[in-house]
Amino acid sequence: MALCKWKFGKIQPALDDLTQILENTTDKKEISSIYLSLADIYLEINEDNNAFESLEEAAKISSNDSERGQIYNRIANLAYDHGNLERALNSFKKVMKYSLSKTHVEEANIMTVRIYRKMGELEKASDRIKIMLLDDSFKSIHADLELELVKLYQERKEWDQALTRLASITETYPKTPASAEAYYLLGEYELFHRWNLEEAKKYYSSVKREDRRSDQGPASDIKVKQISSYLKTADELQETIASYNASRVDTVSADSVQVEQKEEVDYSNEISGYLISLAELEAFHLGNVDSAIVHLREIVENYQNTDAH
């Protein structure tokens, strides 16, 4: 009856009924079930702390490790998604302790090192990763652990180690989600640290060839399009500047009447249009604000009488 009230939108009466049942029963299975229902209701009305507390009570009173492990896995993932890293960390540790699911235990180990990294406890994360990489019982998640190690190197600005490890991942675990992410991270490095657009495009283009369902696939597709657009615009700008310079050379050798005719060819709007397009791509999509400022300053100083100005 309490759950029916909830389904019909009568939240408080449902909570009251469930609380009353809790007070009048000693059946552990029923108590655990009620706490799970309370958690669902609290989550629906965005009372996250009450939801977590209800889930934790359900886990504590659960009669078997399998169910307890499942509940802690739910708590851990919800807490992580809500940014509650301390609670997520503690819950993932309990998943490792209680869960009978190999998949959940492996995911909990990965998430534990990820949370240590996000909390700035880099040594703890590094030590745990290296121990698991030496343990064949974790072989099925070695690729994911290597990616976590890469991200630790990135946090520490140890770029040579990060790049070496990424190259190793692409060779050791080809055609996997891990190799796809490795290529994405290589693309990010070439774009944001080296401004090597051709190399970045090559790496981004490799992501979906490694794994068509990669989480990084949509972002890599967008980056390929943005870089292609940038390179095309840059080429068109250079061609236009070359045409402008060629017209000026022709004009120098012409007589006065011809000079007047040649000066009617105005490339300023075209050039400034390319400059503003490059600046927009650099500033808003490709992470090169300094170069964008240079292009905008050129428009302000040299193309005052254009639409772009």
Coordinates of C-alpha atoms in Angstrom, one line a residue:
M1 CA 0.0 0.0 0.0
A2 CA 2.8 2.4 0.9
L3 CA 4.5 1.8 -2.5
C4 CA 1.2 2.4 -4.3
K5 CA 0.9 5.8 -2.6
W6 CA 4.4 6.6 -3.8
K7 CA 3.5 5.6 -7.4
F8 CA 0.5 7.9 -7.2
G9 CA 2.6 10.8 -6.1
K10 CA 1.7 10.7 -2.4
I11 CA 5.3 11.0 -1.2
Q12 CA 4.9 11.9 2.4
P13 CA 2.1 9.4 3.2
A14 CA 4.3 6.7 1.6
L15 CA 7.3 7.7 3.7
D16 CA 5.1 7.7 6.8
D17 CA 3.7 4.2 6.1
L18 CA 7.1 2.7 5.4
T19 CA 8.5 4.3 8.6
Q20 CA 5.6 2.9 10.6
I21 CA 6.2 -0.6 9.2
L22 CA 9.9 -0.4 10.1
E23 CA 8.9 0.3 13.7
N24 CA 6.6 -2.7 13.9
T25 CA 8.6 -5.5 12.2
T26 CA 11.7 -7.5 13.2
D27 CA 11.9 -9.4 9.9
K28 CA 15.4 -8.6 8.6
K29 CA 14.5 -9.3 4.9
E30 CA 11.4 -7.0 5.2
I31 CA 13.4 -4.3 7.0
S32 CA 16.1 -4.4 4.2
S33 CA 13.4 -4.2 1.5
I34 CA 11.8 -1.2 3.2
Y35 CA 15.1 0.7 3.5
L36 CA 15.6 0.1 -0.3
S37 CA 12.2 1.5 -1.0
L38 CA 12.9 4.5 1.2
A39 CA 16.1 5.1 -0.7
D40 CA 14.3 5.0 -4.0
I41 CA 11.8 7.6 -2.8
Y42 CA 14.4 9.9 -1.3
L43 CA 16.4 9.8 -4.6
E44 CA 13.3 10.8 -6.5
I45 CA 12.8 13.8 -4.3
N46 CA 16.5 14.7 -4.3
E47 CA 17.1 13.9 -0.6
D48 CA 20.4 12.3 -1.3
N49 CA 21.8 12.0 2.2
N50 CA 18.6 10.2 3.4
A51 CA 18.8 8.0 0.4
F52 CA 22.4 7.0 1.1
E53 CA 21.6 6.4 4.8
S54 CA 18.7 4.2 3.9
L55 CA 20.9 2.2 1.4
E56 CA 23.6 1.8 4.0
E57 CA 21.0 0.5 6.6
A58 CA 19.7 -1.9 4.0
A59 CA 23.3 -3.2 3.4
K60 CA 24.0 -3.6 7.1
I61 CA 20.9 -5.6 7.8
S62 CA 21.1 -7.7 4.6
S63 CA 21.3 -11.4 5.4
N64 CA 23.9 -12.4 2.7
D65 CA 27.1 -11.1 1.2
S66 CA 25.8 -11.2 -2.4
E67 CA 23.0 -8.8 -1.7
R68 CA 25.1 -6.7 0.6
G69 CA 27.7 -6.4 -2.2
Q70 CA 25.1 -5.3 -4.7
I71 CA 23.7 -2.6 -2.4
Y72 CA 27.2 -1.3 -1.7
N73 CA 27.9 -1.3 -5.4
R74 CA 24.8 0.9 -5.9
I75 CA 25.8 3.2 -3.1
A76 CA 29.3 3.5 -4.5
N77 CA 28.2 4.4 -8.0
L78 CA 25.5 6.8 -6.8
A79 CA 28.0 8.5 -4.5
Y80 CA 30.6 8.9 -7.2
D81 CA 28.0 10.3 -9.6
H82 CA 27.0 12.8 -7.0
G83 CA 30.6 13.8 -6.3
N84 CA 30.6 12.3 -2.8
L85 CA 34.1 10.8 -3.3
E86 CA 34.7 9.8 0.4
R87 CA 31.5 7.8 0.6
A88 CA 32.1 6.3 -2.8
L89 CA 35.6 5.2 -1.8
N90 CA 34.4 3.6 1.4
S91 CA 31.6 1.8 -0.5
F92 CA 33.8 0.5 -3.3
K93 CA 36.0 -1.0 -0.6
K94 CA 33.0 -2.8 0.8
V95 CA 32.1 -4.0 -2.7
M96 CA 35.6 -5.6 -2.8
K97 CA 34.9 -7.2 0.6
Y98 CA 31.4 -8.5 0.1
S99 CA 30.6 -8.8 -3.6
L100 CA 30.5 -12.2 -5.3
S101 CA 30.5 -10.6 -8.7
K102 CA 34.0 -10.6 -10.4
T103 CA 32.9 -7.7 -12.6
H104 CA 31.8 -5.6 -9.6
V105 CA 35.0 -6.3 -7.8
E106 CA 37.2 -5.4 -10.8
E107 CA 35.3 -2.2 -11.3
A108 CA 35.6 -1.4 -7.6
N109 CA 39.4 -1.7 -7.8
I110 CA 39.5 0.6 -10.8
M111 CA 37.2 3.1 -9.2
T112 CA 39.2 3.1 -6.0
V113 CA 42.4 4.2 -7.8
R114 CA 40.4 6.7 -9.8
I115 CA 39.0 8.2 -6.7
Y116 CA 42.4 8.3 -5.0
R117 CA 43.6 10.3 -8.1
K118 CA 40.7 12.7 -8.0
M119 CA 41.3 13.2 -4.2
G120 CA 44.9 14.1 -4.9
E121 CA 46.3 11.0 -3.2
L122 CA 48.5 10.2 -6.1
E123 CA 51.0 7.9 -4.3
K124 CA 48.2 5.7 -2.9
A125 CA 46.8 5.4 -6.4
S126 CA 50.1 4.7 -8.0
D127 CA 51.1 2.1 -5.5
R128 CA 47.8 0.3 -5.8
I129 CA 48.0 0.3 -9.6
K130 CA 51.5 -1.1 -9.7
I131 CA 50.6 -3.9 -7.3
M132 CA 47.6 -4.9 -9.4
L133 CA 49.6 -4.7 -12.6
L134 CA 51.9 -7.4 -11.2
D135 CA 49.0 -9.6 -10.2
D136 CA 47.7 -11.9 -12.9
S137 CA 44.4 -12.2 -11.1
F138 CA 43.7 -8.6 -12.3
K139 CA 44.9 -9.3 -15.8
S140 CA 41.5 -8.6 -17.3
I141 CA 41.6 -5.0 -16.1
H142 CA 45.3 -4.3 -16.7
A143 CA 44.5 -2.1 -19.7
D144 CA 42.2 0.1 -17.6
L145 CA 44.8 0.2 -14.8
E146 CA 47.5 1.3 -17.3
L147 CA 45.2 4.1 -18.4
E148 CA 44.8 5.2 -14.8
L149 CA 48.6 5.2 -14.5
V150 CA 48.8 7.5 -17.6
K151 CA 46.3 9.9 -15.9
L152 CA 48.5 9.9 -12.8
Y153 CA 51.5 10.8 -15.0
Q154 CA 49.4 13.6 -16.5
E155 CA 48.5 15.0 -13.1
R156 CA 52.3 15.1 -12.2
K157 CA 53.1 16.7 -15.6
E158 CA 55.3 13.6 -16.4
W159 CA 54.6 13.8 -20.1
D160 CA 57.3 11.5 -21.4
Q161 CA 56.2 8.7 -19.1
A162 CA 52.5 9.3 -20.1
L163 CA 53.3 9.2 -23.8
T164 CA 55.4 6.1 -23.5
R165 CA 52.6 4.3 -21.6
L166 CA 50.0 5.5 -24.1
A167 CA 52.0 4.1 -27.0
S168 CA 52.4 0.9 -25.2
I169 CA 48.7 0.6 -24.6
T170 CA 47.9 1.0 -28.3
E171 CA 50.4 -1.8 -29.1
T172 CA 49.6 -4.2 -26.3
Y173 CA 45.8 -3.9 -26.3
P174 CA 44.8 -3.1 -29.9
K175 CA 41.2 -2.8 -31.0
T176 CA 39.9 -2.3 -27.4
P177 CA 38.2 0.5 -25.5
A178 CA 41.6 1.1 -23.8
S179 CA 43.5 1.6 -27.1
A180 CA 40.7 3.9 -28.3
E181 CA 41.0 6.0 -25.2
A182 CA 44.8 6.0 -25.5
Y183 CA 44.5 7.4 -29.1
Y184 CA 42.1 10.0 -27.8
L185 CA 44.6 11.1 -25.1
L186 CA 47.4 11.2 -27.6
G187 CA 45.2 13.5 -29.7
E188 CA 44.6 15.7 -26.7
Y189 CA 48.3 16.0 -26.1
E190 CA 49.2 16.9 -29.6
L191 CA 46.4 19.5 -29.7
F192 CA 46.7 21.1 -26.4
H193 CA 50.4 20.8 -25.6
R194 CA 52.1 20.7 -29.0
W195 CA 49.5 22.4 -31.3
N196 CA 50.3 19.8 -33.9
L197 CA 47.0 19.7 -35.6
E198 CA 47.8 17.1 -38.3
E199 CA 49.1 14.6 -35.6
A200 CA 46.1 15.4 -33.4
K201 CA 43.7 14.8 -36.2
K202 CA 45.4 11.5 -37.0
Y203 CA 45.1 10.2 -33.4
Y204 CA 41.5 11.4 -33.1
S205 CA 40.6 9.6 -36.3
S206 CA 42.0 6.4 -34.9
V207 CA 39.6 6.3 -31.9
K208 CA 36.6 4.8 -33.6
R209 CA 38.8 2.5 -35.7
E210 CA 39.9 1.0 -32.5
D211 CA 36.5 0.7 -30.9
R212 CA 33.4 2.0 -32.7
R213 CA 31.5 2.2 -29.4
S214 CA 34.2 4.1 -27.6
D215 CA 33.0 6.6 -25.0
Q216 CA 35.5 9.0 -26.7
G217 CA 34.1 8.4 -30.2
P218 CA 31.6 11.3 -30.4
A219 CA 34.2 13.8 -29.0
S220 CA 36.9 12.6 -31.3
D221 CA 34.5 13.0 -34.3
I222 CA 33.9 16.6 -33.3
K223 CA 37.6 17.3 -32.9
V224 CA 38.3 15.8 -36.3
K225 CA 35.7 18.1 -37.9
Q226 CA 36.9 21.2 -36.0
I227 CA 40.6 20.6 -36.9
S228 CA 39.7 19.9 -40.5
S229 CA 37.7 23.1 -40.6
Y230 CA 40.6 25.0 -39.1
L231 CA 43.2 23.6 -41.5
K232 CA 40.9 24.3 -44.5
T233 CA 40.4 27.9 -43.3
A234 CA 44.1 28.4 -42.7
D235 CA 44.9 27.2 -46.2
E236 CA 42.2 29.5 -47.7
L237 CA 43.6 32.4 -45.7
Q238 CA 47.1 31.8 -47.1
E239 CA 45.8 31.4 -50.6
T240 CA 43.9 34.7 -50.3
I241 CA 46.9 36.5 -48.9
A242 CA 49.0 35.1 -51.7
S243 CA 46.5 36.4 -54.3
Y244 CA 46.5 39.8 -52.5
N245 CA 50.3 40.0 -52.6
A246 CA 50.4 38.9 -56.2
S247 CA 47.9 41.7 -57.1
R248 CA 50.1 44.2 -55.4
V249 CA 53.2 43.1 -57.3
D250 CA 51.3 43.4 -60.6
T251 CA 50.2 46.8 -59.6
V252 CA 53.7 48.1 -58.9
S253 CA 54.7 47.4 -62.6
A254 CA 51.5 48.8 -64.0
D255 CA 50.8 52.4 -65.3
S256 CA 48.7 54.8 -63.3
V257 CA 45.4 53.9 -64.9
Q258 CA 46.0 50.2 -64.3
V259 CA 47.0 50.9 -60.7
E260 CA 43.6 52.5 -60.1
Q261 CA 41.9 49.5 -61.6
K262 CA 43.9 47.0 -59.6
E263 CA 43.2 48.8 -56.3
E264 CA 39.5 48.0 -56.7
V265 CA 40.2 44.4 -55.9
D266 CA 39.7 44.4 -52.1
Y267 CA 40.7 41.3 -50.2
S268 CA 40.2 42.8 -46.7
N269 CA 36.8 41.4 -46.0
E270 CA 37.8 38.0 -47.1
I271 CA 41.0 38.0 -45.1
S272 CA 39.4 39.3 -41.9
G273 CA 36.6 36.8 -42.3
Y274 CA 39.1 33.9 -42.3
L275 CA 40.9 35.5 -39.3
I276 CA 37.7 35.7 -37.3
S277 CA 36.9 32.1 -38.2
L278 CA 40.3 30.9 -37.0
A279 CA 40.1 32.9 -33.8
E280 CA 36.6 31.4 -33.0
L281 CA 37.9 27.9 -33.5
E282 CA 41.0 28.5 -31.5
A283 CA 39.3 30.2 -28.6
F284 CA 36.2 28.1 -28.2
H285 CA 37.1 24.7 -29.5
L286 CA 40.8 24.1 -29.9
G287 CA 42.1 25.6 -26.7
N288 CA 44.6 28.1 -28.2
V289 CA 43.4 31.4 -26.8
D290 CA 46.8 33.1 -27.3
S291 CA 46.7 32.5 -31.0
A292 CA 43.0 33.6 -31.1
I293 CA 44.0 36.9 -29.5
V294 CA 46.8 37.4 -32.1
H295 CA 44.3 37.0 -34.9
L296 CA 41.7 39.3 -33.3
R297 CA 44.4 41.9 -32.7
E298 CA 45.3 41.7 -36.4
I299 CA 41.7 42.4 -37.4
V300 CA 41.5 45.4 -35.0
E301 CA 44.8 46.9 -36.2
N302 CA 44.7 46.2 -39.9
Y303 CA 41.1 45.6 -41.0
Q304 CA 39.1 48.4 -39.3
N305 CA 36.7 48.8 -42.3
T306 CA 35.5 45.3 -42.5
D307 CA 32.5 43.3 -41.2
A308 CA 34.7 41.3 -38.9
H309 CA 35.9 44.4 -37.1

